[in-house]
PDB file of C-alpha atoms in Angstrom:
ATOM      1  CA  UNK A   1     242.761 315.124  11.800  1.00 90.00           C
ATOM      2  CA  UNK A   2     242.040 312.903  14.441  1.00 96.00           C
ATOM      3  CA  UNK A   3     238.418 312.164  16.635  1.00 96.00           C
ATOM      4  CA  UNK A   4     238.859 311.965  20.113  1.00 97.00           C
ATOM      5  CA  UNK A   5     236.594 309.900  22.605  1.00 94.00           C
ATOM      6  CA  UNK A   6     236.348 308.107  25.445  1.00 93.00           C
ATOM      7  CA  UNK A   7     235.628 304.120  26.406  1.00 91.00           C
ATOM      8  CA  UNK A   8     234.553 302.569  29.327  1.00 85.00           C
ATOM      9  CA  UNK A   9     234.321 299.063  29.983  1.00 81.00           C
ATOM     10  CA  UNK A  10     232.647 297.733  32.712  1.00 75.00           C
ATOM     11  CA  UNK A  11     230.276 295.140  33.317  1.00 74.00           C
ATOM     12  CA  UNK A  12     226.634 296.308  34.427  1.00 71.00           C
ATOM     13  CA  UNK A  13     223.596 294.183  33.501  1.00 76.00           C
ATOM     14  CA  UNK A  14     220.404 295.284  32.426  1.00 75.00           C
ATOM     15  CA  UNK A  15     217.021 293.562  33.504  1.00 76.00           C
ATOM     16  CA  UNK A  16     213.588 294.006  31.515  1.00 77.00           C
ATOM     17  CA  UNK A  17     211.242 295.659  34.279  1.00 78.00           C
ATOM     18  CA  UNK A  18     207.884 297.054  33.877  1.00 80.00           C
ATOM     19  CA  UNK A  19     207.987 300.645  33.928  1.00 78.00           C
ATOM     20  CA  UNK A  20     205.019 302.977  32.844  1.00 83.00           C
ATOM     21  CA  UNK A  21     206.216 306.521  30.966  1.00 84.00           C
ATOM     22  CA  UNK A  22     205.863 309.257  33.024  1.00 87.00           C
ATOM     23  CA  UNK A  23     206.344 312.603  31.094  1.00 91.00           C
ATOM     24  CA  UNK A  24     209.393 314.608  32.116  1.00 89.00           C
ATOM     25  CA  UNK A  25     210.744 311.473  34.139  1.00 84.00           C
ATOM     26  CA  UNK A  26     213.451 308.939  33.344  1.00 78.00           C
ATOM     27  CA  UNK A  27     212.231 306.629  31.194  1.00 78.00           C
ATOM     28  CA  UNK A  28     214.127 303.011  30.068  1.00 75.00           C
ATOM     29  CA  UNK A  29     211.850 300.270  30.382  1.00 74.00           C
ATOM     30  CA  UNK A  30     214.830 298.870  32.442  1.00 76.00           C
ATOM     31  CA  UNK A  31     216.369 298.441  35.628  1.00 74.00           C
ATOM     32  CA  UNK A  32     220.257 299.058  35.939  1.00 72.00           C
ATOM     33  CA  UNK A  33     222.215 296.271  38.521  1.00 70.00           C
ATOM     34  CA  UNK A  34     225.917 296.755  39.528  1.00 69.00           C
ATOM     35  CA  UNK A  35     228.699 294.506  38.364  1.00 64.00           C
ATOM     36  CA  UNK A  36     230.972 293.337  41.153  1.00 64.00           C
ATOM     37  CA  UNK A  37     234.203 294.953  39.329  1.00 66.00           C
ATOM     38  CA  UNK A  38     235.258 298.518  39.179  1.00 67.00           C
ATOM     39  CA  UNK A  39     235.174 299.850  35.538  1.00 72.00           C
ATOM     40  CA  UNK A  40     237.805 301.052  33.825  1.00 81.00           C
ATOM     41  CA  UNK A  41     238.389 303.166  30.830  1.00 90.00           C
ATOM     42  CA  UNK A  42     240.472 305.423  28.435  1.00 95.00           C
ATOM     43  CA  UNK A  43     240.633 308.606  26.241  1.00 96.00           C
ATOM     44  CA  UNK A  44     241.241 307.639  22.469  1.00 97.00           C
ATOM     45  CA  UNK A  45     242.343 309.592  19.394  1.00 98.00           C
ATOM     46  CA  UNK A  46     241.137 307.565  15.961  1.00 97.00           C
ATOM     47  CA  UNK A  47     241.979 308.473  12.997  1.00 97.00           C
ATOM     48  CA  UNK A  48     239.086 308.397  10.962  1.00 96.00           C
ATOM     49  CA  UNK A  49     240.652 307.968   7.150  1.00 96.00           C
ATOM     50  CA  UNK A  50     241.510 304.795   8.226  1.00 96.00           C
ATOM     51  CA  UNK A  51     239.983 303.495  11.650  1.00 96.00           C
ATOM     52  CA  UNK A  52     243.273 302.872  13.605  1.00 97.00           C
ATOM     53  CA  UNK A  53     243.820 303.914  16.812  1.00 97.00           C
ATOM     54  CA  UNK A  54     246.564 306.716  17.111  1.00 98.00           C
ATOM     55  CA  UNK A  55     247.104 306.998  20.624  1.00 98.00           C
ATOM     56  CA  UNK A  56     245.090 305.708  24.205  1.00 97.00           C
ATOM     57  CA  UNK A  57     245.305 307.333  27.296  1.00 97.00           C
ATOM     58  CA  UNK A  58     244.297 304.824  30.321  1.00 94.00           C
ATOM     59  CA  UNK A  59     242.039 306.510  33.458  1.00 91.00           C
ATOM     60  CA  UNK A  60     241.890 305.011  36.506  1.00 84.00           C
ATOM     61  CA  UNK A  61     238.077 304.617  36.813  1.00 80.00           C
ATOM     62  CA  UNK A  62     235.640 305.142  33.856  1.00 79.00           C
ATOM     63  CA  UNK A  63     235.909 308.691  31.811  1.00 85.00           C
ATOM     64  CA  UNK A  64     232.830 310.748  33.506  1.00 85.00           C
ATOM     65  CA  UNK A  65     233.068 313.997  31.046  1.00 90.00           C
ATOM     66  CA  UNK A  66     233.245 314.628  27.879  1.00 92.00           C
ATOM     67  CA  UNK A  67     236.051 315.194  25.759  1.00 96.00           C
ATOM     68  CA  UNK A  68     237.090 319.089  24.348  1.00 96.00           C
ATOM     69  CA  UNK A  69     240.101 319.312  21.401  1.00 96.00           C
ATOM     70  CA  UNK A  70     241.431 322.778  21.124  1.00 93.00           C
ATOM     71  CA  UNK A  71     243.241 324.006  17.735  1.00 91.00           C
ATOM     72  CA  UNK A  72     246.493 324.661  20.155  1.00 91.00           C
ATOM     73  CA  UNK A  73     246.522 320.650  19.727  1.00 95.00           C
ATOM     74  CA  UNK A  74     245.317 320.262  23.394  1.00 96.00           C
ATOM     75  CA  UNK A  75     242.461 317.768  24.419  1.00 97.00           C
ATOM     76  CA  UNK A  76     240.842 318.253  28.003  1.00 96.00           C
ATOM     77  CA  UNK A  77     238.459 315.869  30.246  1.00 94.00           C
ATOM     78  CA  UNK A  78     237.979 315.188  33.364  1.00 92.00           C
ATOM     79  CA  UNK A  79     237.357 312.008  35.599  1.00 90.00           C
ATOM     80  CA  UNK A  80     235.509 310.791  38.612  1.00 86.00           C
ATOM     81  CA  UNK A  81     238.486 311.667  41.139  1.00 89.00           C
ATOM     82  CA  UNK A  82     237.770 315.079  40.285  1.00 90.00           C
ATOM     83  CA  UNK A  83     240.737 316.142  37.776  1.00 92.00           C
ATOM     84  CA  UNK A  84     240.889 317.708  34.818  1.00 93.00           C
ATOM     85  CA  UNK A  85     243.611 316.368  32.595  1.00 94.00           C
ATOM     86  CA  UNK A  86     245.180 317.918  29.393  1.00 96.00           C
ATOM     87  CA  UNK A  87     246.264 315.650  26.935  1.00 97.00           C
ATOM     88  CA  UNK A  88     248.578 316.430  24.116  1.00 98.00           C
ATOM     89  CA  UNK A  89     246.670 316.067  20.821  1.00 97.00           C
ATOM     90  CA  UNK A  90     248.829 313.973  18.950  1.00 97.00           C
ATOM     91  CA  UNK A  91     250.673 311.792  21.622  1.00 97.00           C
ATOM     92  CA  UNK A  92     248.159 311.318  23.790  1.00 97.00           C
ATOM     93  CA  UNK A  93     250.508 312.526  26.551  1.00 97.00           C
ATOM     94  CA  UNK A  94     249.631 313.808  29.972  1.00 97.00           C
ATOM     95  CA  UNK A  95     250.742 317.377  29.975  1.00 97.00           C
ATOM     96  CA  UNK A  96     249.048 318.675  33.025  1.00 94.00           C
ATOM     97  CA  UNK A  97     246.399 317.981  35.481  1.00 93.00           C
ATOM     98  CA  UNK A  98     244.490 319.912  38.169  1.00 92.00           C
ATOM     99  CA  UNK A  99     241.929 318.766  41.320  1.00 92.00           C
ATOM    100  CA  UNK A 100     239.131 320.448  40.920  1.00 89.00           C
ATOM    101  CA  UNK A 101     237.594 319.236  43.520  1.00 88.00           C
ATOM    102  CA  UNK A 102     234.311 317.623  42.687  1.00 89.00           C
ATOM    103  CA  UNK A 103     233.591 314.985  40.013  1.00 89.00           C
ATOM    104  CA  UNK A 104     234.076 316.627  36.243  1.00 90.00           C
ATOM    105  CA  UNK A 105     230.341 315.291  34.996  1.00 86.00           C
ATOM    106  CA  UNK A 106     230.360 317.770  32.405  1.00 88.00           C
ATOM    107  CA  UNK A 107     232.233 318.477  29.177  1.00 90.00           C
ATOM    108  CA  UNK A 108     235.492 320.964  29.660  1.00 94.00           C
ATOM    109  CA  UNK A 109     234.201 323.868  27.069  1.00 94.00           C
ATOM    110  CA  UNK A 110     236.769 327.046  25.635  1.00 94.00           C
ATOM    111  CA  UNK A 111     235.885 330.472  25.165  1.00 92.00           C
ATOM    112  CA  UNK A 112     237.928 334.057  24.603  1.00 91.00           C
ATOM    113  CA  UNK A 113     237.353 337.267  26.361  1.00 92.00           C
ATOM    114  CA  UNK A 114     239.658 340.221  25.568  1.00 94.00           C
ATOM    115  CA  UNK A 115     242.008 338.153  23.965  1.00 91.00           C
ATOM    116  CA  UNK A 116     242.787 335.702  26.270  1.00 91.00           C
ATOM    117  CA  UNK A 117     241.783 331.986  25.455  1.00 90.00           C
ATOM    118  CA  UNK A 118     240.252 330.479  28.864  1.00 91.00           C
ATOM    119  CA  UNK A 119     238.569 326.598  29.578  1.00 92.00           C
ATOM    120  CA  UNK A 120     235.611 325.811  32.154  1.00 91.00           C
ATOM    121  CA  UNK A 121     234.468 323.068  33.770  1.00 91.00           C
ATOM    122  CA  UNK A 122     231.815 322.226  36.232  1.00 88.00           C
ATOM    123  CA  UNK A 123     233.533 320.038  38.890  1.00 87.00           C
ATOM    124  CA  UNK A 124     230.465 318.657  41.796  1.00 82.00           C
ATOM    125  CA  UNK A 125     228.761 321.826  42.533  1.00 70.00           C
ATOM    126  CA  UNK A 126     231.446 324.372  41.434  1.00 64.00           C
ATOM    127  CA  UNK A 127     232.175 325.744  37.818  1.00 62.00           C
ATOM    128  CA  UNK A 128     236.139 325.863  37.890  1.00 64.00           C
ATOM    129  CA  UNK A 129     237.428 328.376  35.265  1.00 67.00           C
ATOM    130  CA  UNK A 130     241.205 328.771  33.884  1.00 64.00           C
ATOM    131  CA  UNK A 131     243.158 331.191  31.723  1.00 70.00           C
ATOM    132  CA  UNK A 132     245.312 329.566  29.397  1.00 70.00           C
ATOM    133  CA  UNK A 133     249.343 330.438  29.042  1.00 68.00           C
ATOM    134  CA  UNK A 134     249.565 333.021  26.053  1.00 68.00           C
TER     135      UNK A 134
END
């Protein structure tokens, strides 16, 4: 019954540039700057009846994947450092994490094959696949 996502918050400024549309190509009519601080961020669970925040897990840098919530009450992501972290669904707890080793860009996904439940991940330029405990 909850709705997990992520937050970042970090300071980057936008500037109004120029910028013809190119089909296929990037398009913003902007250009991006860099804050001088290092963003942070967090995994939330909301509960959407009533808007309050159930639980926040704090990252260390800002969230870079998306967020996957399994019905075993497990929610996965992954960060910039290259981990992917499982979260207890209704504490918000850390339960387990593992190096990938590449940054998790991508959202964790879930699938079964011959009964077993497994999650993947693409982590840099590898896709990083795990069975679940039965």
């Amino acid at each position: 019954g909850l709705y997990y996502f992520s937050s970042t918050e970090h300071c980057m400024p936008f500037y109004k540039t120029k910028q013809d549309f190119v089909e296929g190509q990037w398009y913003q009519a902007s250009t991006v700057g860099r804050g001088d601080e290092v963003g942070s961020g967090r995994i939330l669970a909301v509960d959407p009846k009533t808007g309050k925040i159930a639980w926040q897990f704090e990252m260390v840098s800002a969230p870079t994947a998306g967020v996957l919530a399994t019905a075993g009450g497990l929610v996965f992501t992954g960060d910039a450092e290259g981990y992917l972290i499982a979260l207890d669904a209704r504490s918000g707890k850390a339960l387990w994490r593992f190096q990938a080793g590449g940054t998790i860009i991508a959202p964790p996904i879930s699938y079964a094959l011959n009964g077993r439940q497994y999650v993947a991940v693409a982590a840099g330029e590898t896709m990083v696949t795990f069975a679940l405990p039965k």
